[in-house]
mmCIF file of C-alpha atoms in Angstrom:
data_model
loop_
_atom_site.group_PDB
_atom_site.id
_atom_site.type_symbol
_atom_site.label_atom_id
_atom_site.label_comp_id
_atom_site.label_asym_id
_atom_site.label_seq_id
_atom_site.Cartn_x
_atom_site.Cartn_y
_atom_site.Cartn_z
ATOM 1 C CA UNK A 1 -0.081 -0.047 -0.059
ATOM 2 C CA UNK A 2 2.544 2.500 0.841
ATOM 3 C CA UNK A 3 4.340 1.676 -2.258
ATOM 4 C CA UNK A 4 1.407 2.647 -4.035
ATOM 5 C CA UNK A 5 1.442 6.226 -2.283
ATOM 6 C CA UNK A 6 5.016 6.465 -3.624
ATOM 7 C CA UNK A 7 4.015 5.770 -7.092
ATOM 8 C CA UNK A 8 1.054 7.936 -7.062
ATOM 9 C CA UNK A 9 2.949 10.909 -5.577
ATOM 10 C CA UNK A 10 5.396 10.816 -8.428
ATOM 11 C CA UNK A 11 2.531 11.877 -10.633
ATOM 12 C CA UNK A 12 0.768 15.248 -10.414
ATOM 13 C CA UNK A 13 -0.405 14.290 -6.784
ATOM 14 C CA UNK A 14 -2.318 17.527 -6.102
ATOM 15 C CA UNK A 15 -4.585 16.770 -8.919
ATOM 16 C CA UNK A 16 -8.015 15.991 -6.775
ATOM 17 C CA UNK A 17 -8.310 12.312 -7.467
ATOM 18 C CA UNK A 18 -4.770 11.480 -7.238
ATOM 19 C CA UNK A 19 -4.511 13.510 -3.755
ATOM 20 C CA UNK A 20 -7.309 11.540 -2.813
ATOM 21 C CA UNK A 21 -5.993 8.296 -3.134
ATOM 22 C CA UNK A 22 -2.760 9.023 -1.394
ATOM 23 C CA UNK A 23 -4.600 10.347 1.531
ATOM 24 C CA UNK A 24 -6.869 7.215 1.619
ATOM 25 C CA UNK A 25 -3.530 5.176 1.288
ATOM 26 C CA UNK A 26 -1.952 7.192 4.358
ATOM 27 C CA UNK A 27 -4.958 6.743 6.333
ATOM 28 C CA UNK A 28 -5.153 2.951 5.843
ATOM 29 C CA UNK A 29 -1.301 2.436 6.715
ATOM 30 C CA UNK A 30 -2.057 4.332 9.991
ATOM 31 C CA UNK A 31 -4.962 2.120 10.914
ATOM 32 C CA UNK A 32 -2.929 -0.953 10.312
ATOM 33 C CA UNK A 33 -0.566 0.278 12.863
ATOM 34 C CA UNK A 34 2.501 1.692 11.072
ATOM 35 C CA UNK A 35 2.138 5.502 11.187
ATOM 36 C CA UNK A 36 5.910 5.585 10.715
ATOM 37 C CA UNK A 37 5.651 3.807 7.297
ATOM 38 C CA UNK A 38 2.974 6.236 6.267
ATOM 39 C CA UNK A 39 5.215 9.202 7.054
ATOM 40 C CA UNK A 40 8.020 7.526 5.537
ATOM 41 C CA UNK A 41 6.211 7.702 2.083
ATOM 42 C CA UNK A 42 6.147 11.479 2.543
ATOM 43 C CA UNK A 43 9.572 12.046 3.893
ATOM 44 C CA UNK A 44 11.922 14.297 2.228
ATOM 45 C CA UNK A 45 11.330 18.163 1.066
ATOM 46 C CA UNK A 46 7.840 19.016 0.014
ATOM 47 C CA UNK A 47 7.423 18.265 -3.926
ATOM 48 C CA UNK A 48 7.935 21.524 -5.743
ATOM 49 C CA UNK A 49 4.568 21.340 -7.514
ATOM 50 C CA UNK A 50 2.794 20.883 -4.079
ATOM 51 C CA UNK A 51 2.505 24.812 -3.986
ATOM 52 C CA UNK A 52 -0.183 24.182 -6.986
ATOM 53 C CA UNK A 53 -2.447 22.218 -4.430
ATOM 54 C CA UNK A 54 -5.672 24.414 -4.408
ATOM 55 C CA UNK A 55 -8.928 24.329 -2.862
ATOM 56 C CA UNK A 56 -10.690 21.692 -0.677
ATOM 57 C CA UNK A 57 -9.837 18.912 -2.781
ATOM 58 C CA UNK A 58 -6.057 18.787 -1.197
ATOM 59 C CA UNK A 59 -7.107 19.678 2.495
ATOM 60 C CA UNK A 60 -7.647 16.128 3.390
ATOM 61 C CA UNK A 61 -3.920 15.119 2.160
ATOM 62 C CA UNK A 62 -2.249 17.810 4.234
ATOM 63 C CA UNK A 63 -4.553 16.895 7.222
ATOM 64 C CA UNK A 64 -3.656 13.425 7.081
ATOM 65 C CA UNK A 65 0.087 14.099 6.506
ATOM 66 C CA UNK A 66 0.105 16.658 9.442
ATOM 67 C CA UNK A 67 -1.648 14.114 11.654
ATOM 68 C CA UNK A 68 0.722 11.461 10.643
ATOM 69 C CA UNK A 69 3.840 13.466 11.448
ATOM 70 C CA UNK A 70 2.278 14.515 14.720
ATOM 71 C CA UNK A 71 1.918 10.810 15.942
ATOM 72 C CA UNK A 72 5.600 10.097 14.586
ATOM 73 C CA UNK A 73 8.256 9.717 17.409
ATOM 74 C CA UNK A 74 10.465 11.938 17.749
ATOM 75 C CA UNK A 75 7.921 14.643 16.623
ATOM 76 C CA UNK A 76 9.090 17.222 14.289
ATOM 77 C CA UNK A 77 6.885 20.305 15.394
ATOM 78 C CA UNK A 78 8.117 22.660 12.851
ATOM 79 C CA UNK A 79 7.314 20.283 9.927
ATOM 80 C CA UNK A 80 3.815 19.322 11.714
ATOM 81 C CA UNK A 81 3.003 23.320 11.617
ATOM 82 C CA UNK A 82 4.302 23.665 8.109
ATOM 83 C CA UNK A 83 2.054 20.781 6.932
ATOM 84 C CA UNK A 84 -1.147 22.751 8.722
ATOM 85 C CA UNK A 85 -0.074 25.870 7.217
ATOM 86 C CA UNK A 86 0.161 24.433 3.563
ATOM 87 C CA UNK A 87 -3.251 22.972 4.230
ATOM 88 C CA UNK A 88 -4.807 26.365 5.270
ATOM 89 C CA UNK A 89 -3.037 27.907 2.027
ATOM 90 C CA UNK A 90 -5.098 25.379 0.146
ATOM 91 C CA UNK A 91 -8.412 25.751 1.898
ATOM 92 C CA UNK A 92 -8.238 28.908 3.987
ATOM 93 C CA UNK A 93 -10.803 28.748 7.038
ATOM 94 C CA UNK A 94 -10.875 25.267 7.086
ATOM 95 C CA UNK A 95 -12.647 24.098 10.375
ATOM 96 C CA UNK A 96 -11.199 20.635 10.173
ATOM 97 C CA UNK A 97 -7.480 21.989 9.792
ATOM 98 C CA UNK A 98 -7.962 24.869 12.205
ATOM 99 C CA UNK A 99 -9.472 22.437 14.881
ATOM 100 C CA UNK A 100 -7.180 19.706 14.579
ATOM 101 C CA UNK A 101 -3.962 22.201 14.543
ATOM 102 C CA UNK A 102 -5.398 23.646 17.781
ATOM 103 C CA UNK A 103 -5.815 20.537 19.592
ATOM 104 C CA UNK A 104 -2.162 19.341 18.615
ATOM 105 C CA UNK A 105 -0.992 22.797 19.697
ATOM 106 C CA UNK A 106 -2.716 22.570 23.152
ATOM 107 C CA UNK A 107 -1.475 18.974 23.511
ATOM 108 C CA UNK A 108 1.914 20.176 22.831
ATOM 109 C CA UNK A 109 1.644 22.737 25.561
ATOM 110 C CA UNK A 110 1.141 25.882 23.701
ATOM 111 C CA UNK A 111 -2.239 26.986 24.842
ATOM 112 C CA UNK A 112 -1.731 30.648 23.314
ATOM 113 C CA UNK A 113 -1.452 29.387 19.903
ATOM 114 C CA UNK A 114 -4.028 26.911 20.365
ATOM 115 C CA UNK A 115 -6.751 29.502 21.537
ATOM 116 C CA UNK A 116 -5.465 31.882 18.464
ATOM 117 C CA UNK A 117 -6.353 29.142 15.992
ATOM 118 C CA UNK A 118 -9.751 28.582 17.752
ATOM 119 C CA UNK A 119 -10.490 32.011 17.649
ATOM 120 C CA UNK A 120 -9.644 32.220 13.851
ATOM 121 C CA UNK A 121 -11.726 28.983 13.328
ATOM 122 C CA UNK A 122 -14.809 30.715 15.049
ATOM 123 C CA UNK A 123 -14.400 33.784 13.080
ATOM 124 C CA UNK A 124 -14.053 31.689 9.525
ATOM 125 C CA UNK A 125 -16.660 29.352 10.767
ATOM 126 C CA UNK A 126 -19.151 31.309 13.362
ATOM 127 C CA UNK A 127 -21.875 28.851 12.791
ATOM 128 C CA UNK A 128 -19.486 25.766 13.888
ATOM 129 C CA UNK A 129 -20.489 24.793 17.247
ATOM 130 C CA UNK A 130 -17.720 22.154 17.666
ATOM 131 C CA UNK A 131 -14.893 25.025 17.378
ATOM 132 C CA UNK A 132 -17.042 27.149 20.030
ATOM 133 C CA UNK A 133 -16.964 23.983 22.379
ATOM 134 C CA UNK A 134 -13.543 23.268 21.957
ATOM 135 C CA UNK A 135 -12.393 26.655 22.724
ATOM 136 C CA UNK A 136 -14.885 26.911 25.694
ATOM 137 C CA UNK A 137 -13.179 23.651 27.157
ATOM 138 C CA UNK A 138 -9.589 25.047 26.822
ATOM 139 C CA UNK A 139 -10.955 28.223 28.728
ATOM 140 C CA UNK A 140 -12.283 26.131 31.186
ATOM 141 C CA UNK A 141 -9.187 24.158 31.690
ATOM 142 C CA UNK A 142 -7.396 27.299 32.016
ATOM 143 C CA UNK A 143 -9.460 28.316 35.001
ATOM 144 C CA UNK A 144 -11.466 31.056 32.675
ATOM 145 C CA UNK A 145 -14.986 29.859 33.787
ATOM 146 C CA UNK A 146 -16.588 32.990 32.880
ATOM 147 C CA UNK A 147 -14.990 33.217 29.567
ATOM 148 C CA UNK A 148 -15.874 29.413 28.823
ATOM 149 C CA UNK A 149 -19.531 30.091 29.909
ATOM 150 C CA UNK A 150 -19.763 32.529 27.521
ATOM 151 C CA UNK A 151 -18.322 30.580 24.517
ATOM 152 C CA UNK A 152 -20.608 27.488 25.207
ATOM 153 C CA UNK A 153 -23.383 30.201 24.853
ATOM 154 C CA UNK A 154 -22.376 31.437 21.712
ATOM 155 C CA UNK A 155 -21.780 27.575 20.467
ATOM 156 C CA UNK A 156 -25.447 26.829 21.490
ATOM 157 C CA UNK A 157 -26.667 29.837 19.367
ATOM 158 C CA UNK A 158 -24.638 28.964 16.557
ATOM 159 C CA UNK A 159 -25.893 25.648 16.519
ATOM 160 C CA UNK A 160 -28.761 24.699 19.031
ATOM 161 C CA UNK A 161 -28.652 20.947 17.609
ATOM 162 C CA UNK A 162 -24.931 20.526 18.702
ATOM 163 C CA UNK A 163 -25.482 18.390 21.573
ATOM 164 C CA UNK A 164 -21.906 18.383 23.013
ATOM 165 C CA UNK A 165 -22.248 21.881 23.541
ATOM 166 C CA UNK A 166 -25.063 21.399 25.878
ATOM 167 C CA UNK A 167 -22.798 18.471 27.382
ATOM 168 C CA UNK A 168 -19.970 20.470 27.798
ATOM 169 C CA UNK A 169 -21.725 23.540 29.216
ATOM 170 C CA UNK A 170 -23.913 21.171 31.432
ATOM 171 C CA UNK A 171 -20.776 19.519 33.054
ATOM 172 C CA UNK A 172 -18.762 22.924 33.578
ATOM 173 C CA UNK A 173 -21.917 24.119 35.694
ATOM 174 C CA UNK A 174 -22.059 20.919 37.452
ATOM 175 C CA UNK A 175 -18.318 21.023 38.479
ATOM 176 C CA UNK A 176 -18.814 24.797 39.388
ATOM 177 C CA UNK A 177 -21.778 23.543 41.951
ATOM 178 C CA UNK A 178 -24.549 24.947 39.911
ATOM 179 C CA UNK A 179 -26.665 22.093 39.791
ATOM 180 C CA UNK A 180 -30.113 23.596 38.622
ATOM 181 C CA UNK A 181 -28.269 25.176 35.540
ATOM 182 C CA UNK A 182 -26.590 21.859 34.717
ATOM 183 C CA UNK A 183 -29.885 20.092 34.805
ATOM 184 C CA UNK A 184 -31.798 22.692 32.782
ATOM 185 C CA UNK A 185 -28.664 22.366 30.159
ATOM 186 C CA UNK A 186 -28.568 18.669 30.009
ATOM 187 C CA UNK A 187 -32.519 18.612 29.589
ATOM 188 C CA UNK A 188 -32.259 21.381 26.721
ATOM 189 C CA UNK A 189 -29.589 19.095 25.047
ATOM 190 C CA UNK A 190 -31.849 16.060 25.214
ATOM 191 C CA UNK A 191 -34.715 18.136 23.807
ATOM 192 C CA UNK A 192 -32.526 18.879 20.783
ATOM 193 C CA UNK A 193 -31.869 15.085 20.212
ATOM 194 C CA UNK A 194 -33.989 12.989 17.850
ATOM 195 C CA UNK A 195 -36.031 10.339 19.802
ATOM 196 C CA UNK A 196 -33.833 7.501 19.013
ATOM 197 C CA UNK A 197 -30.414 9.121 19.024
ATOM 198 C CA UNK A 198 -27.734 7.335 20.437
ATOM 199 C CA UNK A 199 -25.937 10.307 21.245
ATOM 200 C CA UNK A 200 -28.494 11.370 23.850
ATOM 201 C CA UNK A 201 -26.675 8.871 26.130
ATOM 202 C CA UNK A 202 -24.201 11.758 26.410
ATOM 203 C CA UNK A 203 -26.365 13.694 27.891
ATOM 204 C CA UNK A 204 -28.337 11.128 30.096
ATOM 205 C CA UNK A 205 -25.157 9.692 31.510
ATOM 206 C CA UNK A 206 -23.937 13.221 33.316
ATOM 207 C CA UNK A 207 -27.399 14.133 34.245
ATOM 208 C CA UNK A 208 -27.611 10.906 35.901
ATOM 209 C CA UNK A 209 -24.250 11.180 37.729
ATOM 210 C CA UNK A 210 -25.334 14.588 39.010
ATOM 211 C CA UNK A 211 -28.669 13.318 40.374
ATOM 212 C CA UNK A 212 -26.526 10.545 41.999
ATOM 213 C CA UNK A 213 -24.220 12.579 43.780
ATOM 214 C CA UNK A 214 -27.044 15.073 45.161
ATOM 215 C CA UNK A 215 -28.898 11.766 46.777
ATOM 216 C CA UNK A 216 -31.525 11.497 44.195
ATOM 217 C CA UNK A 217 -30.935 7.612 43.376
ATOM 218 C CA UNK A 218 -34.196 6.765 41.833
ATOM 219 C CA UNK A 219 -33.984 9.429 39.312
ATOM 220 C CA UNK A 220 -30.441 8.561 38.723
ATOM 221 C CA UNK A 221 -31.338 4.951 38.071
ATOM 222 C CA UNK A 222 -34.145 6.176 35.422
ATOM 223 C CA UNK A 223 -31.424 8.307 33.597
ATOM 224 C CA UNK A 224 -28.959 5.612 33.733
ATOM 225 C CA UNK A 225 -31.726 3.300 32.122
ATOM 226 C CA UNK A 226 -32.351 6.008 29.474
ATOM 227 C CA UNK A 227 -28.661 6.254 28.820
ATOM 228 C CA UNK A 228 -28.232 2.702 28.168
ATOM 229 C CA UNK A 229 -31.264 2.428 26.198
ATOM 230 C CA UNK A 230 -30.265 5.170 23.905
ATOM 231 C CA UNK A 231 -26.632 3.367 23.369
ATOM 232 C CA UNK A 232 -26.300 -0.075 24.842
ATOM 233 C CA UNK A 233 -22.751 0.136 24.103
ATOM 234 C CA UNK A 234 -21.900 3.149 26.408
ATOM 235 C CA UNK A 235 -19.421 1.813 28.690
ATOM 236 C CA UNK A 236 -19.295 5.099 30.545
ATOM 237 C CA UNK A 237 -22.987 4.798 31.232
ATOM 238 C CA UNK A 238 -22.883 1.277 32.516
ATOM 239 C CA UNK A 239 -19.952 1.688 34.584
ATOM 240 C CA UNK A 240 -21.211 4.857 36.253
ATOM 241 C CA UNK A 241 -24.419 3.264 36.991
ATOM 242 C CA UNK A 242 -22.464 0.150 38.553
ATOM 243 C CA UNK A 243 -20.466 2.736 40.611
ATOM 244 C CA UNK A 244 -23.585 4.127 42.076
ATOM 245 C CA UNK A 245 -25.153 0.654 42.912
ATOM 246 C CA UNK A 246 -21.701 -0.387 44.467
ATOM 247 C CA UNK A 247 -21.573 2.976 46.792
ATOM 248 C CA UNK A 248 -25.302 1.861 47.708
ATOM 249 C CA UNK A 249 -24.162 -1.607 48.805
ATOM 250 C CA UNK A 250 -25.808 -3.396 45.950
ATOM 251 C CA UNK A 251 -22.772 -5.086 45.035
ATOM 252 C CA UNK A 252 -24.363 -8.068 43.317
ATOM 253 C CA UNK A 253 -26.270 -5.308 41.151
ATOM 254 C CA UNK A 254 -23.166 -3.530 40.147
ATOM 255 C CA UNK A 255 -21.723 -6.669 39.196
ATOM 256 C CA UNK A 256 -24.345 -7.544 36.880
ATOM 257 C CA UNK A 257 -24.219 -3.709 35.172
ATOM 258 C CA UNK A 258 -20.410 -4.342 34.796
ATOM 259 C CA UNK A 259 -21.067 -7.571 32.762
ATOM 260 C CA UNK A 260 -23.357 -5.780 30.690
ATOM 261 C CA UNK A 261 -20.716 -3.216 29.765
ATOM 262 C CA UNK A 262 -18.195 -6.111 28.952
ATOM 263 C CA UNK A 263 -20.626 -7.541 26.646
ATOM 264 C CA UNK A 264 -20.647 -4.672 24.340
ATOM 265 C CA UNK A 265 -23.598 -5.972 22.354
ATOM 266 C CA UNK A 266 -26.904 -4.598 21.427
ATOM 267 C CA UNK A 267 -29.235 -7.623 22.533
ATOM 268 C CA UNK A 268 -29.069 -7.791 26.520
ATOM 269 C CA UNK A 269 -30.710 -10.914 28.210
ATOM 270 C CA UNK A 270 -32.453 -9.903 31.533
ATOM 271 C CA UNK A 271 -30.827 -11.998 34.092
ATOM 272 C CA UNK A 272 -33.068 -13.665 36.805
ATOM 273 C CA UNK A 273 -34.347 -11.335 39.450
ATOM 274 C CA UNK A 274 -32.644 -8.431 38.022
ATOM 275 C CA UNK A 275 -34.352 -5.770 40.060
ATOM 276 C CA UNK A 276 -32.833 -2.605 38.815
ATOM 277 C CA UNK A 277 -34.888 -2.823 35.630
ATOM 278 C CA UNK A 278 -37.759 -0.324 35.651
ATOM 279 C CA UNK A 279 -41.377 -1.234 36.241
ATOM 280 C CA UNK A 280 -43.698 -0.736 33.502
ATOM 281 C CA UNK A 281 -44.504 2.971 32.938
ATOM 282 C CA UNK A 282 -41.437 4.340 35.124
ATOM 283 C CA UNK A 283 -39.499 5.998 32.452
ATOM 284 C CA UNK A 284 -42.756 7.723 30.947
ATOM 285 C CA UNK A 285 -44.026 8.723 34.483
ATOM 286 C CA UNK A 286 -40.469 10.420 35.434
ATOM 287 C CA UNK A 287 -38.068 11.359 32.704
ATOM 288 C CA UNK A 288 -40.446 11.944 29.855
ATOM 289 C CA UNK A 289 -42.559 14.159 32.287
ATOM 290 C CA UNK A 290 -39.340 15.899 33.233
ATOM 291 C CA UNK A 291 -38.469 16.706 29.815
ATOM 292 C CA UNK A 292 -42.009 17.384 28.461
ATOM 293 C CA UNK A 293 -41.495 15.082 25.610
ATOM 294 C CA UNK A 294 -44.291 12.674 24.803
ATOM 295 C CA UNK A 295 -42.282 11.360 21.729
ATOM 296 C CA UNK A 296 -39.831 9.520 24.422
ATOM 297 C CA UNK A 297 -42.768 7.192 25.121
ATOM 298 C CA UNK A 298 -41.985 5.677 21.579
ATOM 299 C CA UNK A 299 -38.461 4.854 22.948
ATOM 300 C CA UNK A 300 -38.835 4.663 26.480
ATOM 301 C CA UNK A 301 -40.502 1.540 28.318
ATOM 302 C CA UNK A 302 -44.032 2.080 28.770
ATOM 303 C CA UNK A 303 -47.505 0.262 29.929
ATOM 304 C CA UNK A 304 -48.256 -0.411 26.291
ATOM 305 C CA UNK A 305 -44.756 -2.048 25.664
ATOM 306 C CA UNK A 306 -42.942 -3.008 28.815
ATOM 307 C CA UNK A 307 -40.516 -5.364 26.813
ATOM 308 C CA UNK A 308 -38.908 -2.469 25.322
ATOM 309 C CA UNK A 309 -36.454 -2.418 28.375
ATOM 310 C CA UNK A 310 -33.454 -3.198 26.054
ATOM 311 C CA UNK A 311 -33.260 -3.617 22.134
#
């Protein structure tokens, strides 16, 4: 595969079809566990003709190449930055390049560079909630809670359907001890999710943890059940639920939940005498009522369909 990359790169590899093939080859080589080999196919000076790369057709190649170089040991930071710059020359304002570069700078310890890139990204793509969310998370980690809160707010306005903005903002308020605000944000995010969205687990799970830590065990259980119903493969949801049960002294119940987490399959068989499972109508009467969403009755077990506890 890497030989194919070399052969293709001897051609006019800035041509969109060829650059796309090279990018796919590099991704495949990395996936197979050999990022060094993938990088070796690109080593040496930049091809003179690479300055002709234009538009979005070539940004995936520059992005992949930069990502591969960033994983190579030892990392040549100047080369990684040069590759990201080449990508932005080809596709100015690319959200993918700016976000990826910012996260790399953050991991490398250059917070100010990451901040500038995220600011640049939000200016170029003001409706991209992922950029606002990433910037907000960076500011919170730097202790700038007020700034982070404002950035999350801007992200939620830019794209109200982006659940990770609501998740991140809700978790920020949770960590700050603002439980009522956190609840409202988690609920708002869930209200934006399609009824059967697996991603809803990312909101049900932290909301459940919040209720668990505030002693609202019954509601926490129902929320954990909603999380694993939305995404039966969500290990964080299963494990957090198991931890809560263990802390309550229900060790057998906690072990059953951890076993479910390890199974990682969609069809879950109800074990004998598994008393954590809800009674008919429990979800509808509590969680759906809290959210004010009757459509959840189609997803959550109800009196009409008590067998919908798991897929």
